[in-house]
Amino acid sequence: MADELEKVERETNTLWHGRFAEGPAEALMNMTVSLPFDQRLAPDDLRGSRAHVNMLEFVGLLTSDERVAILDALDVVEDELKRRQFEFVATDEDIHTAIERRVTEIAGDAGAKLHTGRSRNDQVALDLRLWVMRETRTVVARLHGLQTVLLRRAQECGDDEYVPGYTHLQRAQPVLLAHHLLAHVWALARDVERWQYVAKRCDVSPLGAGALAGSSLPIDPDHVAEALGFSYRFENSLDAVSDRDFVAEALFAAALAQVHLSRLGEEIVLWSSDEFGFIRLSDEFSTGSSMLPQKKNPDVAELARGKAGRLIGNLTGFLATLKGLPLSYNRDLQEDKEPLFDAVDTLTVTLLALTGLMDTVEFETNRMRAAADAETSSATDLAEYLVTQGTPFREAHAVVGALVRQSLERHIPLGELIAAEPRFDEDALALLAPGVAVKRRSSPGGGGPEPVAVQMQAACDLLSGEQEWLDQ
Ligand code: ARG
């Protein structure tokens, strides 16, 4: 891009050259142009301009011939951009400037009327809202894609496979592997909701706010809002061009989603280690070492974790950009795009890779089961057994805790101590048998087969609802 800019003769004027006797310094342009990164707003800018032009004719500011001439020029621009034949010039500060310049070259005097009643301030706010609404569909589709794979893997595990559930990364109580996988589905469901909310937040058209105060021309902001499918238009022109809440909210929604992927990533890193040995990564979704021939590394999971730092930075950085700004538009706001684009790109690329990883990962179910079947996994069940016999829970907790301590100190299997303890009978001893504890996690929302079956149905319903939203 920089090369291209340098190649072009600097004879073309900026949009705002009238007030200036001298052209802009190269150093100023190098610092202020946003074209290298805002080109991706082109489809949104074209859409916005078409709606604007239609409105201008509707209110009598353009003749029908002028409208057609501009719309035709916009089609040419779209085509040139698509075919990568659009020639940018050194004074194209941003995609908005570039498109207007080219439309004017093509459509002459009619083209020079494109920007009537409009400022780049309301134009850029509009374009970015349209972009976020457009990208929300991709983000939601990919969140949904990962959920779908996690749900399918959970369904495949059924009632047979279980893992130790952890607190403090210490084995606590066994749960179905399906329960563990579904836990991530619910976190992602909140991400889907957050993104849907972000799209709603964007659903207010700012076009017609002008630079900051509206216009003396008879423009009709409702006309463009409706044509573009917005539910609302701005109430206050100052707020319309100042407001980047939707960017901050999108950055938060992206950062939190990436934090969820980071936490899933951390589990993948742990579970794929020899120490856990709970999963084996597919060749497609793991990497090797340049020096250590034996290595198979979980780089996708590590980068899901690592990139969360970047997304948190994008959010906090942009909030810092916003915090000191007076009304209304300030050039600082141009700093909204790079963190936003980066956050969305990072999140979507991570989602796709993690989906592939989870789709192809092999569960080492024997290792999982062996770890979950440790006798101490049933300690809570033993205490709860005493509770059913009338012992107050606190006392039952102390009794079982003391037996676990003895078992560890004297290297005697817990089962032997239970067998010798008069408070417990055969039924209590049976609680220590492999696979029993997980079946007993039967309360609503719990990790055993009965509640997990209910949960599975709820997750299926959730995903159908998301699919309906995506199909709209
Ligand atoms: N590229 C600019 C941005 O992204 C466009 C707005 C410039 N407006 C202005 N008054 N200089 O914010």
Short mmCIF file of C-alpha atoms and ligand atoms in Angstrom, two decimals:
data_model
loop_
_atom_site.label_atom_id
_atom_site.label_comp_id
_atom_site.label_asym_id
_atom_site.label_seq_id
_atom_site.Cartn_x
_atom_site.Cartn_y
_atom_site.Cartn_z
CA MET A 1 0.00 0.00 0.00
CA ALA A 2 2.73 2.45 1.02
CA ASP A 3 4.53 1.67 -2.23
CA GLU A 4 1.40 2.36 -4.21
CA LEU A 5 0.90 5.68 -2.49
CA GLU A 6 4.44 6.75 -3.28
CA LYS A 7 4.15 5.74 -6.90
CA VAL A 8 1.23 8.03 -7.59
CA GLU A 9 1.79 11.62 -8.67
CA ARG A 10 0.82 13.97 -5.88
CA GLU A 11 -0.98 16.38 -8.15
CA THR A 12 -4.47 15.34 -7.12
CA ASN A 13 -6.09 17.52 -4.50
CA THR A 14 -7.41 16.50 -1.15
CA LEU A 15 -11.17 16.77 -0.66
CA TRP A 16 -10.67 19.81 1.51
CA HIS A 17 -8.02 21.66 -0.57
CA GLY A 18 -10.07 24.86 -1.03
CA ARG A 19 -9.07 26.38 2.30
CA PHE A 20 -5.37 25.59 1.76
CA ALA A 21 -2.77 27.35 -0.34
CA GLU A 22 -0.24 24.54 0.07
CA GLY A 23 -0.68 20.79 -0.27
CA PRO A 24 -0.26 18.51 2.73
CA ALA A 25 3.19 17.34 3.81
CA GLU A 26 4.17 13.79 3.07
CA ALA A 27 4.80 13.29 6.80
CA LEU A 28 1.25 14.40 7.62
CA MET A 29 -0.26 12.08 5.06
CA ASN A 30 1.85 9.16 6.26
CA MET A 31 0.55 9.63 9.75
CA THR A 32 -3.09 10.44 9.08
CA VAL A 33 -4.19 8.20 6.21
CA SER A 34 -6.42 5.33 7.21
CA LEU A 35 -6.82 3.89 3.72
CA PRO A 36 -4.50 0.91 4.30
CA PHE A 37 -6.85 -0.45 6.95
CA ASP A 38 -10.25 1.08 6.19
CA GLN A 39 -10.46 -0.27 2.63
CA ARG A 40 -12.42 -3.16 4.03
CA LEU A 41 -15.26 -0.74 4.72
CA ALA A 42 -15.75 -0.31 0.95
CA PRO A 43 -18.88 -2.52 0.69
CA ASP A 44 -20.47 -0.62 3.58
CA ASP A 45 -19.45 2.75 2.17
CA LEU A 46 -20.99 1.89 -1.20
CA ARG A 47 -24.20 0.75 0.46
CA GLY A 48 -24.40 3.91 2.53
CA SER A 49 -23.70 6.12 -0.48
CA ARG A 50 -26.41 4.45 -2.55
CA ALA A 51 -28.97 5.04 0.20
CA HIS A 52 -27.76 8.62 0.59
CA VAL A 53 -28.05 9.33 -3.13
CA ASN A 54 -31.57 7.87 -3.30
CA MET A 55 -32.55 10.09 -0.38
CA LEU A 56 -31.04 13.16 -2.09
CA GLU A 57 -33.29 12.60 -5.11
CA PHE A 58 -36.28 11.86 -2.86
CA VAL A 59 -35.96 15.27 -1.18
CA GLY A 60 -35.27 17.08 -4.46
CA LEU A 61 -31.55 17.74 -4.00
CA LEU A 62 -30.67 15.61 -7.04
CA THR A 63 -32.44 15.12 -10.35
CA SER A 64 -33.28 11.62 -11.36
CA ASP A 65 -30.56 11.76 -14.06
CA GLU A 66 -27.98 12.85 -11.50
CA ARG A 67 -29.00 10.06 -9.16
CA VAL A 68 -28.66 7.49 -11.95
CA ALA A 69 -25.28 8.91 -12.99
CA ILE A 70 -23.95 8.61 -9.43
CA LEU A 71 -25.38 5.15 -8.89
CA ASP A 72 -23.80 3.99 -12.16
CA ALA A 73 -20.46 5.46 -11.07
CA LEU A 74 -20.77 3.66 -7.72
CA ASP A 75 -21.32 0.41 -9.65
CA VAL A 76 -18.15 1.06 -11.65
CA VAL A 77 -16.23 1.76 -8.44
CA GLU A 78 -17.55 -1.43 -6.90
CA ASP A 79 -16.49 -3.39 -9.94
CA GLU A 80 -13.02 -1.81 -10.01
CA LEU A 81 -12.53 -2.54 -6.33
CA LYS A 82 -13.68 -6.14 -6.74
CA ARG A 83 -11.34 -6.71 -9.65
CA ARG A 84 -8.54 -4.91 -7.81
CA GLN A 85 -8.32 -2.43 -10.65
CA PHE A 86 -9.25 0.58 -8.56
CA GLU A 87 -6.33 3.01 -8.71
CA PHE A 88 -5.72 4.79 -5.44
CA VAL A 89 -3.96 8.15 -5.46
CA ALA A 90 -1.69 9.73 -2.87
CA THR A 91 -4.36 12.10 -1.58
CA ASP A 92 -6.90 9.37 -0.90
CA GLU A 93 -6.94 9.72 2.86
CA ASP A 94 -9.39 6.94 3.43
CA ILE A 95 -11.80 4.70 1.54
CA HIS A 96 -14.55 7.34 1.76
CA THR A 97 -12.36 9.96 0.08
CA ALA A 98 -11.16 7.50 -2.54
CA ILE A 99 -14.65 6.44 -3.54
CA GLU A 100 -15.97 10.01 -3.72
CA ARG A 101 -12.97 11.10 -5.80
CA ARG A 102 -13.46 8.26 -8.26
CA VAL A 103 -17.24 8.78 -8.49
CA THR A 104 -16.56 12.42 -9.35
CA GLU A 105 -14.01 11.43 -12.01
CA ILE A 106 -16.57 9.11 -13.58
CA ALA A 107 -19.79 11.10 -13.16
CA GLY A 108 -18.45 14.67 -13.33
CA ASP A 109 -20.70 17.36 -11.85
CA ALA A 110 -23.28 14.83 -10.72
CA GLY A 111 -20.53 12.91 -8.90
CA ALA A 112 -19.44 16.09 -7.17
CA LYS A 113 -22.93 16.18 -5.57
CA LEU A 114 -22.51 12.79 -3.86
CA HIS A 115 -21.38 14.31 -0.58
CA THR A 116 -24.27 16.82 -0.39
CA GLY A 117 -25.60 17.10 3.14
CA ARG A 118 -23.11 14.52 4.41
CA SER A 119 -19.83 14.62 6.33
CA ARG A 120 -17.22 11.93 6.67
CA ASN A 121 -18.07 12.07 10.35
CA ASP A 122 -21.57 10.65 9.95
CA GLN A 123 -20.43 8.59 6.95
CA VAL A 124 -17.68 6.77 8.83
CA ALA A 125 -19.93 6.17 11.84
CA LEU A 126 -22.51 4.66 9.48
CA ASP A 127 -19.99 2.49 7.65
CA LEU A 128 -18.55 1.08 10.83
CA ARG A 129 -21.99 0.24 12.21
CA LEU A 130 -22.86 -1.54 8.98
CA TRP A 131 -19.54 -3.40 9.14
CA VAL A 132 -20.06 -4.58 12.72
CA MET A 133 -23.60 -5.76 11.92
CA ARG A 134 -22.27 -7.62 8.89
CA GLU A 135 -19.36 -9.20 10.79
CA THR A 136 -21.59 -10.18 13.70
CA ARG A 137 -23.08 -12.86 11.46
CA THR A 138 -19.64 -14.36 10.84
CA VAL A 139 -18.70 -14.22 14.50
CA VAL A 140 -21.98 -15.81 15.60
CA ALA A 141 -21.74 -18.44 12.86
CA ARG A 142 -18.27 -19.42 14.07
CA LEU A 143 -19.21 -19.43 17.75
CA HIS A 144 -22.13 -21.61 16.73
CA GLY A 145 -19.78 -23.85 14.73
CA LEU A 146 -17.62 -24.53 17.78
CA GLN A 147 -20.69 -25.13 19.94
CA THR A 148 -22.01 -27.59 17.37
CA VAL A 149 -18.79 -29.61 17.42
CA LEU A 150 -18.63 -29.60 21.23
CA LEU A 151 -22.25 -30.75 21.42
CA ARG A 152 -21.66 -33.51 18.89
CA ARG A 153 -18.59 -34.75 20.76
CA ALA A 154 -20.61 -34.66 24.00
CA GLN A 155 -23.39 -36.70 22.38
CA GLU A 156 -20.84 -39.26 21.16
CA CYS A 157 -19.41 -39.70 24.67
CA GLY A 158 -22.85 -40.54 26.02
CA ASP A 159 -23.14 -41.85 29.56
CA ASP A 160 -20.08 -44.08 29.41
CA GLU A 161 -17.21 -41.63 29.47
CA TYR A 162 -16.33 -39.60 32.51
CA VAL A 163 -13.49 -37.48 33.83
CA PRO A 164 -12.37 -36.17 37.18
CA GLY A 165 -14.01 -32.79 37.71
CA TYR A 166 -11.55 -30.32 39.21
CA THR A 167 -11.60 -27.39 41.56
CA HIS A 168 -8.33 -25.60 42.29
CA LEU A 169 -6.98 -28.00 39.62
CA GLN A 170 -7.26 -30.75 42.24
CA ARG A 171 -9.47 -33.75 41.57
CA ALA A 172 -12.84 -33.13 43.16
CA GLN A 173 -15.77 -35.20 41.88
CA PRO A 174 -16.17 -37.19 38.67
CA VAL A 175 -18.46 -35.81 35.96
CA LEU A 176 -19.47 -37.10 32.57
CA LEU A 177 -17.06 -35.98 29.86
CA ALA A 178 -20.18 -34.74 28.07
CA HIS A 179 -20.91 -32.47 31.04
CA HIS A 180 -17.42 -30.99 30.83
CA LEU A 181 -17.70 -30.36 27.09
CA LEU A 182 -21.16 -28.85 27.44
CA ALA A 183 -19.90 -26.39 30.06
CA HIS A 184 -17.98 -24.67 27.27
CA VAL A 185 -21.09 -24.66 25.07
CA TRP A 186 -22.92 -22.54 27.66
CA ALA A 187 -20.08 -20.03 27.93
CA LEU A 188 -20.11 -19.69 24.14
CA ALA A 189 -23.90 -19.27 24.23
CA ARG A 190 -23.41 -16.13 26.30
CA ASP A 191 -20.90 -14.92 23.70
CA VAL A 192 -23.50 -15.45 20.99
CA GLU A 193 -26.01 -13.42 23.00
CA ARG A 194 -23.46 -10.67 23.59
CA TRP A 195 -22.74 -10.41 19.87
CA GLN A 196 -26.44 -10.35 19.04
CA TYR A 197 -26.72 -7.49 21.51
CA VAL A 198 -23.78 -5.70 19.86
CA ALA A 199 -25.62 -5.91 16.54
CA LYS A 200 -28.70 -4.39 18.21
CA ARG A 201 -26.58 -1.58 19.61
CA CYS A 202 -25.37 -0.82 16.08
CA ASP A 203 -28.93 -0.67 14.80
CA VAL A 204 -29.20 3.16 14.92
CA SER A 205 -28.42 5.09 11.74
CA PRO A 206 -26.14 8.11 12.28
CA LEU A 207 -26.38 9.34 8.67
CA GLY A 208 -27.79 12.83 8.48
CA ALA A 209 -25.93 14.07 11.54
CA GLY A 210 -23.52 15.78 9.15
CA ALA A 211 -20.25 16.93 10.66
CA LEU A 212 -21.92 17.45 14.04
CA ALA A 213 -25.09 19.53 13.80
CA GLY A 214 -27.22 18.32 10.91
CA SER A 215 -27.75 20.39 7.77
CA SER A 216 -29.53 23.44 6.40
CA LEU A 217 -30.51 21.31 3.41
CA PRO A 218 -33.81 19.39 3.52
CA ILE A 219 -32.15 15.99 4.03
CA ASP A 220 -34.21 13.10 5.42
CA PRO A 221 -32.25 10.89 7.84
CA ASP A 222 -35.27 8.63 8.34
CA HIS A 223 -35.35 7.88 4.64
CA VAL A 224 -31.77 6.54 4.64
CA ALA A 225 -32.23 4.76 7.95
CA GLU A 226 -35.22 2.89 6.58
CA ALA A 227 -33.59 2.15 3.23
CA LEU A 228 -30.59 0.63 5.01
CA GLY A 229 -32.81 -1.50 7.25
CA PHE A 230 -32.02 0.30 10.50
CA SER A 231 -34.65 0.13 13.24
CA TYR A 232 -33.79 3.63 14.49
CA ARG A 233 -32.03 6.81 13.51
CA PHE A 234 -30.04 9.07 15.80
CA GLU A 235 -31.85 11.54 18.05
CA ASN A 236 -28.89 13.86 18.60
CA SER A 237 -26.43 14.75 15.87
CA LEU A 238 -23.58 15.45 18.30
CA ASP A 239 -24.01 12.05 19.90
CA ALA A 240 -24.39 10.37 16.51
CA VAL A 241 -20.88 11.34 15.37
CA SER A 242 -19.26 11.01 18.84
CA ASP A 243 -20.67 7.65 19.78
CA ARG A 244 -18.36 4.65 19.56
CA ASP A 245 -20.00 2.67 22.35
CA PHE A 246 -20.82 0.00 19.81
CA VAL A 247 -17.10 -0.38 19.07
CA ALA A 248 -16.21 -0.64 22.75
CA GLU A 249 -18.99 -3.18 23.27
CA ALA A 250 -17.88 -5.21 20.27
CA LEU A 251 -14.32 -5.14 21.63
CA PHE A 252 -15.58 -6.37 24.99
CA ALA A 253 -17.68 -9.09 23.39
CA ALA A 254 -14.63 -10.15 21.37
CA ALA A 255 -12.28 -10.02 24.35
CA LEU A 256 -14.55 -12.09 26.58
CA ALA A 257 -15.17 -14.65 23.84
CA GLN A 258 -11.41 -14.91 23.34
CA VAL A 259 -10.97 -15.29 27.11
CA HIS A 260 -13.38 -18.25 26.93
CA LEU A 261 -11.31 -19.73 24.12
CA SER A 262 -8.21 -19.09 26.19
CA ARG A 263 -9.64 -21.08 29.09
CA LEU A 264 -10.60 -23.93 26.79
CA GLY A 265 -7.12 -23.65 25.28
CA GLU A 266 -5.51 -23.96 28.71
CA GLU A 267 -7.44 -27.19 29.33
CA ILE A 268 -6.33 -28.54 25.97
CA VAL A 269 -2.71 -27.74 26.86
CA LEU A 270 -3.06 -29.51 30.22
CA TRP A 271 -5.04 -32.47 28.96
CA SER A 272 -2.65 -33.12 26.05
CA SER A 273 0.40 -33.23 28.36
CA ASP A 274 1.85 -36.64 29.26
CA GLU A 275 1.05 -35.82 32.88
CA PHE A 276 -2.70 -35.73 32.19
CA GLY A 277 -2.78 -37.75 28.97
CA PHE A 278 -6.54 -37.20 28.59
CA ILE A 279 -6.49 -36.22 24.93
CA ARG A 280 -4.46 -36.85 21.81
CA LEU A 281 -4.41 -34.04 19.25
CA SER A 282 -4.79 -34.85 15.57
CA ASP A 283 -1.79 -34.25 13.32
CA GLU A 284 -3.76 -31.58 11.48
CA PHE A 285 -4.22 -29.51 14.60
CA SER A 286 -0.88 -29.86 16.32
CA THR A 287 2.63 -28.76 15.50
CA GLY A 288 6.14 -30.18 15.73
CA SER A 289 9.40 -28.88 17.08
CA SER A 290 12.30 -27.76 14.90
CA MET A 291 14.77 -29.47 17.24
CA LEU A 292 12.99 -32.08 19.35
CA PRO A 293 11.88 -34.89 17.04
CA GLN A 294 9.41 -36.43 19.48
CA LYS A 295 7.36 -33.29 20.12
CA LYS A 296 3.71 -32.77 19.28
CA ASN A 297 2.67 -29.36 20.50
CA PRO A 298 -0.75 -27.78 21.13
CA ASP A 299 0.06 -24.45 19.45
CA VAL A 300 -3.54 -23.74 18.44
CA ALA A 301 -4.59 -23.96 22.08
CA GLU A 302 -1.61 -21.91 23.25
CA LEU A 303 -2.28 -19.16 20.72
CA ALA A 304 -5.98 -19.12 21.61
CA ARG A 305 -4.71 -18.39 25.12
CA GLY A 306 -1.97 -15.98 24.04
CA LYS A 307 -4.15 -13.94 21.71
CA ALA A 308 -6.61 -13.23 24.51
CA GLY A 309 -3.99 -10.80 25.82
CA ARG A 310 -4.10 -8.88 22.55
CA LEU A 311 -7.88 -8.64 22.58
CA ILE A 312 -7.95 -7.39 26.15
CA GLY A 313 -5.36 -4.81 25.04
CA ASN A 314 -7.53 -3.75 22.11
CA LEU A 315 -10.44 -3.12 24.47
CA THR A 316 -8.52 -1.24 27.14
CA GLY A 317 -6.53 0.70 24.55
CA PHE A 318 -9.66 1.90 22.82
CA LEU A 319 -11.35 2.86 26.10
CA ALA A 320 -8.27 4.97 26.82
CA THR A 321 -8.65 6.59 23.39
CA LEU A 322 -12.26 7.49 24.17
CA LYS A 323 -11.97 8.68 27.73
CA GLY A 324 -10.66 12.20 27.17
CA LEU A 325 -12.62 13.13 24.08
CA PRO A 326 -14.94 16.13 24.09
CA LEU A 327 -17.99 16.09 21.84
CA SER A 328 -18.23 15.46 18.99
CA TYR A 329 -16.05 13.94 16.25
CA ASN A 330 -12.33 14.02 16.97
CA ARG A 331 -9.75 12.50 14.72
CA ASP A 332 -8.76 10.21 17.61
CA LEU A 333 -11.87 8.25 16.69
CA GLN A 334 -10.10 6.98 13.59
CA GLU A 335 -8.25 4.76 16.09
CA ASP A 336 -11.44 2.70 16.44
CA LYS A 337 -10.83 0.63 13.32
CA GLU A 338 -7.54 -1.19 13.78
CA PRO A 339 -8.29 -2.68 17.20
CA LEU A 340 -11.81 -3.59 16.09
CA PHE A 341 -10.71 -5.27 12.86
CA ASP A 342 -7.88 -7.02 14.67
CA ALA A 343 -10.17 -8.27 17.43
CA VAL A 344 -12.75 -9.66 15.03
CA ASP A 345 -10.12 -11.20 12.75
CA THR A 346 -8.31 -12.80 15.69
CA LEU A 347 -11.48 -14.16 17.24
CA THR A 348 -12.84 -15.61 14.00
CA VAL A 349 -9.56 -17.24 13.02
CA THR A 350 -9.18 -18.74 16.50
CA LEU A 351 -12.74 -20.05 16.50
CA LEU A 352 -12.21 -21.86 13.22
CA ALA A 353 -8.95 -23.48 14.34
CA LEU A 354 -10.29 -24.52 17.74
CA THR A 355 -13.37 -25.97 16.08
CA GLY A 356 -11.14 -28.11 13.88
CA LEU A 357 -9.06 -29.13 16.88
CA MET A 358 -12.09 -30.16 18.94
CA ASP A 359 -13.59 -31.94 15.95
CA THR A 360 -10.53 -34.16 15.53
CA VAL A 361 -9.20 -34.58 19.07
CA GLU A 362 -9.12 -38.12 20.45
CA PHE A 363 -10.25 -38.69 24.01
CA GLU A 364 -8.07 -41.09 26.01
CA THR A 365 -11.07 -42.38 27.87
CA ASN A 366 -9.19 -45.12 29.76
CA ARG A 367 -6.85 -42.55 31.29
CA MET A 368 -9.79 -40.29 32.14
CA ARG A 369 -11.71 -43.12 33.74
CA ALA A 370 -8.70 -44.35 35.73
CA ALA A 371 -8.09 -40.86 37.09
CA ALA A 372 -11.77 -40.39 37.95
CA ASP A 373 -12.03 -43.80 39.65
CA ALA A 374 -9.56 -42.96 42.44
CA GLU A 375 -11.21 -44.04 45.69
CA THR A 376 -11.12 -40.54 47.09
CA SER A 377 -13.39 -39.39 44.24
CA SER A 378 -16.21 -40.96 46.24
CA ALA A 379 -15.43 -39.15 49.50
CA THR A 380 -18.39 -36.81 49.16
CA ASP A 381 -20.68 -39.74 48.38
CA LEU A 382 -19.55 -41.45 51.58
CA ALA A 383 -20.28 -38.33 53.59
CA GLU A 384 -23.66 -37.98 51.87
CA TYR A 385 -24.35 -41.65 52.64
CA LEU A 386 -23.95 -40.88 56.35
CA VAL A 387 -26.26 -37.90 55.88
CA THR A 388 -28.97 -40.26 54.57
CA GLN A 389 -28.45 -42.29 57.75
CA GLY A 390 -29.17 -39.21 59.86
CA THR A 391 -25.66 -37.93 60.57
CA PRO A 392 -25.36 -34.13 60.38
CA PHE A 393 -23.33 -33.22 57.29
CA ARG A 394 -20.54 -31.43 59.20
CA GLU A 395 -19.95 -34.54 61.33
CA ALA A 396 -20.10 -36.84 58.29
CA HIS A 397 -17.54 -34.61 56.55
CA ALA A 398 -15.16 -34.94 59.51
CA VAL A 399 -15.57 -38.73 59.71
CA VAL A 400 -14.78 -39.27 56.03
CA GLY A 401 -11.99 -36.69 56.11
CA ALA A 402 -10.32 -38.55 58.97
CA LEU A 403 -10.60 -41.87 57.10
CA VAL A 404 -9.01 -40.31 53.99
CA ARG A 405 -6.18 -38.96 56.17
CA GLN A 406 -5.58 -42.37 57.74
CA SER A 407 -5.65 -44.03 54.35
CA LEU A 408 -2.97 -41.66 53.06
CA GLU A 409 -0.83 -41.74 56.22
CA ARG A 410 -0.95 -45.50 56.75
CA HIS A 411 -1.03 -46.44 53.04
CA ILE A 412 -4.20 -48.47 53.50
CA PRO A 413 -6.80 -48.44 50.73
CA LEU A 414 -9.80 -46.32 51.73
CA GLY A 415 -12.06 -49.31 50.95
CA GLU A 416 -10.47 -51.40 53.69
CA LEU A 417 -10.97 -48.65 56.26
CA ILE A 418 -14.60 -48.23 55.20
CA ALA A 419 -15.16 -51.98 55.44
CA ALA A 420 -13.80 -51.96 58.99
CA GLU A 421 -15.82 -48.94 60.10
CA PRO A 422 -19.12 -49.83 61.81
CA ARG A 423 -20.90 -46.67 60.58
CA PHE A 424 -20.69 -47.98 57.01
CA ASP A 425 -22.25 -51.09 55.50
CA GLU A 426 -22.07 -52.94 52.18
CA ASP A 427 -24.05 -50.20 50.40
CA ALA A 428 -21.49 -47.60 51.46
CA LEU A 429 -18.62 -49.78 50.29
CA ALA A 430 -20.29 -50.12 46.91
CA LEU A 431 -19.98 -46.36 46.48
CA LEU A 432 -16.25 -46.80 45.95
CA ALA A 433 -16.68 -49.07 42.95
CA PRO A 434 -15.45 -47.64 39.61
CA GLY A 435 -17.99 -45.55 37.76
CA VAL A 436 -20.45 -45.33 40.64
CA ALA A 437 -19.76 -41.80 41.86
CA VAL A 438 -20.47 -40.14 38.52
CA LYS A 439 -23.86 -41.89 38.19
CA ARG A 440 -24.88 -40.38 41.51
CA ARG A 441 -24.51 -36.75 40.41
CA SER A 442 -28.23 -36.69 39.79
CA SER A 443 -29.42 -33.26 40.94
CA PRO A 444 -30.67 -30.81 38.26
CA GLY A 445 -27.83 -29.36 36.23
CA GLY A 446 -25.40 -31.85 37.78
CA GLY A 447 -22.71 -33.94 36.11
CA GLY A 448 -24.36 -37.40 36.08
CA PRO A 449 -26.28 -39.14 33.29
CA GLU A 450 -29.84 -38.08 34.22
CA PRO A 451 -29.32 -34.32 34.44
CA VAL A 452 -26.87 -34.36 31.53
CA ALA A 453 -29.57 -35.90 29.31
CA VAL A 454 -31.85 -32.99 30.19
CA GLN A 455 -29.03 -30.53 29.64
CA MET A 456 -28.22 -32.08 26.27
CA GLN A 457 -31.78 -31.41 25.13
CA ALA A 458 -31.56 -27.82 26.34
CA ALA A 459 -28.28 -27.38 24.45
CA CYS A 460 -29.87 -28.79 21.28
CA ASP A 461 -32.75 -26.32 21.63
CA LEU A 462 -30.29 -23.50 22.20
CA LEU A 463 -28.36 -24.33 19.05
CA SER A 464 -31.57 -24.56 16.99
CA GLY A 465 -32.50 -21.08 18.20
CA GLU A 466 -29.10 -19.77 17.17
CA GLN A 467 -29.43 -21.46 13.79
CA GLU A 468 -32.79 -19.74 13.27
CA TRP A 469 -31.20 -16.38 14.05
CA LEU A 470 -28.45 -17.11 11.53
CA ASP A 471 -30.99 -18.15 8.88
CA GLN A 472 -32.96 -14.90 9.20
N1 ARG B 1 -10.83 8.32 8.17
C1 ARG B 1 -11.55 9.12 9.09
C2 ARG B 1 -11.98 8.23 10.29
O1 ARG B 1 -11.81 7.08 10.20
C3 ARG B 1 -12.71 9.72 8.46
C4 ARG B 1 -13.25 10.92 9.16
C5 ARG B 1 -12.43 12.11 8.94
N2 ARG B 1 -13.17 13.27 9.34
C6 ARG B 1 -12.63 14.46 9.46
N3 ARG B 1 -13.39 15.43 9.86
N4 ARG B 1 -11.35 14.64 9.23
O2 ARG B 1 -12.46 8.70 11.31
#
